Amino acid sequence: MPRRKTKSQTAVLELLQREPNALSHDGITEKLDKQMDRVTVYRILNRFVDDGLAHRIVADDGRQYFASCKENCSHDHAAHGHLHFRCVVCDQVECVPGKVDYQLPTGYQVDNSNIIISGSCQACSKKS
């Protein structure tokens, strides 16, 4: 049965699709013009992750960020296969293009991966 689309879901999805970098829950609520209940935004984000419309990035600081999926990246997919970079200066999280290639010992099966590198982004590196 298809899920019903609400104005709130449409607003969050359009925001994620417009943004070049991943956003935290707080970042999403700050950028939305209208006030939405925090729990509603969490439910929408979790639904998008389940439906393969967005992916969740758990950064090295423990915060969760969300980015729009360019391809299906549902949670049961064996990793969406790219790096994430968190700038420790400006706190931006971005998806880094390119495929991650790693090899595990025989007998291991990957169900999920969350690969994040932290440091200074290009813009912040130029400032210092």
Coordinates of C-alpha atoms in Angstrom, one line a residue:
M1 CA 0.0 0.0 0.0
P2 CA 1.5 3.3 -1.0
R3 CA 2.2 5.8 1.8
R4 CA 0.2 9.1 1.9
K5 CA 2.3 12.1 1.1
T6 CA 1.8 15.1 3.4
K7 CA 2.9 18.7 3.1
S8 CA 5.4 18.2 5.8
Q9 CA 7.0 15.2 4.1
T10 CA 7.1 17.2 0.8
A11 CA 8.8 20.2 2.5
V12 CA 11.4 18.0 4.2
L13 CA 12.2 16.0 1.1
E14 CA 12.5 19.1 -1.1
L15 CA 14.9 20.6 1.5
L16 CA 17.1 17.5 1.5
Q17 CA 17.1 17.4 -2.3
R18 CA 18.1 21.1 -2.5
E19 CA 20.9 21.0 0.1
P20 CA 24.4 20.1 -1.1
N21 CA 25.4 18.7 2.3
A22 CA 23.8 16.5 4.9
L23 CA 21.8 18.2 7.5
S24 CA 21.2 17.4 11.2
H25 CA 17.7 17.4 12.6
D26 CA 18.3 20.8 14.1
G27 CA 19.6 22.1 10.7
I28 CA 16.5 20.8 9.0
T29 CA 14.1 22.4 11.4
E30 CA 16.0 25.7 11.2
K31 CA 15.8 25.8 7.4
L32 CA 12.1 25.0 7.2
D33 CA 9.9 28.1 6.9
K34 CA 7.1 26.7 9.0
Q35 CA 7.4 25.2 12.4
M36 CA 7.0 21.5 12.6
D37 CA 6.9 19.3 15.6
R38 CA 10.3 17.8 16.3
V39 CA 8.9 14.3 16.6
T40 CA 7.1 14.7 13.2
V41 CA 10.4 15.6 11.6
Y42 CA 12.2 12.6 13.2
R43 CA 9.4 10.3 11.9
I44 CA 9.6 11.8 8.4
L45 CA 13.4 11.3 8.4
N46 CA 13.2 7.8 9.6
R47 CA 10.5 7.0 7.0
F48 CA 12.7 8.5 4.3
V49 CA 15.6 6.3 5.4
D50 CA 13.4 3.2 5.4
D51 CA 12.0 4.0 1.9
G52 CA 15.4 4.7 0.4
L53 CA 14.8 8.4 -0.1
A54 CA 17.5 9.5 2.4
H55 CA 20.4 8.0 4.2
R56 CA 21.5 8.5 7.8
I57 CA 25.0 9.4 8.7
V58 CA 26.2 9.0 12.3
A59 CA 29.1 11.4 12.6
D60 CA 32.2 10.9 14.8
D61 CA 30.6 13.3 17.3
G62 CA 27.5 11.0 17.6
R63 CA 25.1 13.4 15.9
Q64 CA 22.9 12.1 13.1
Y65 CA 22.8 13.8 9.7
F66 CA 20.5 13.1 6.8
A67 CA 21.2 13.4 3.0
S68 CA 19.0 12.8 0.0
C69 CA 19.7 9.6 -1.9
K70 CA 20.6 9.9 -5.5
E71 CA 20.0 6.2 -5.9
N72 CA 18.1 3.7 -3.7
C73 CA 20.0 3.4 -0.4
S74 CA 17.5 1.7 1.9
H75 CA 18.7 0.5 5.2
D76 CA 18.9 -3.2 4.1
H77 CA 21.1 -2.3 1.2
A78 CA 24.6 -3.5 1.9
A79 CA 26.0 0.0 2.4
H80 CA 25.5 2.9 0.1
G81 CA 29.2 2.8 -0.7
H82 CA 30.6 6.3 -0.3
L83 CA 32.6 8.3 2.3
H84 CA 31.3 11.1 4.4
F85 CA 33.4 14.0 5.6
R86 CA 32.6 16.2 8.7
C87 CA 34.4 19.5 9.0
V88 CA 35.4 20.1 12.6
V89 CA 35.5 23.8 12.0
C90 CA 32.2 24.6 10.3
D91 CA 30.4 21.3 11.3
Q92 CA 29.3 20.6 7.7
V93 CA 28.8 17.0 6.7
E94 CA 29.1 16.0 3.1
C95 CA 28.9 12.9 1.0
V96 CA 32.2 12.4 -0.8
P97 CA 31.9 11.1 -4.3
G98 CA 33.5 7.8 -5.3
K99 CA 33.2 4.2 -4.2
V100 CA 34.7 2.8 -1.0
D101 CA 36.5 -0.4 -1.6
Y102 CA 37.4 -2.6 1.4
Q103 CA 38.0 -6.3 1.9
L104 CA 36.9 -8.2 4.9
P105 CA 38.1 -11.6 6.0
T106 CA 36.2 -14.6 4.6
G107 CA 32.9 -15.3 6.5
Y108 CA 32.1 -11.6 7.2
Q109 CA 29.0 -10.1 5.7
V110 CA 28.3 -6.4 5.5
D111 CA 24.8 -5.3 6.4
N112 CA 25.6 -1.6 6.9
S113 CA 28.5 0.7 6.9
N114 CA 29.0 4.3 8.0
I115 CA 32.3 5.6 6.9
I116 CA 33.1 9.1 8.1
I117 CA 36.3 11.1 8.0
S118 CA 36.7 14.3 10.0
G119 CA 39.1 17.3 9.5
S120 CA 38.9 20.7 7.8
C121 CA 36.9 21.1 4.6
Q122 CA 38.4 23.0 1.6
A123 CA 36.8 26.3 2.6
C124 CA 38.0 26.1 6.2
S125 CA 41.5 24.9 5.2
K126 CA 41.9 28.0 3.0
K127 CA 40.9 30.3 5.9
S128 CA 43.7 29.0 8.2

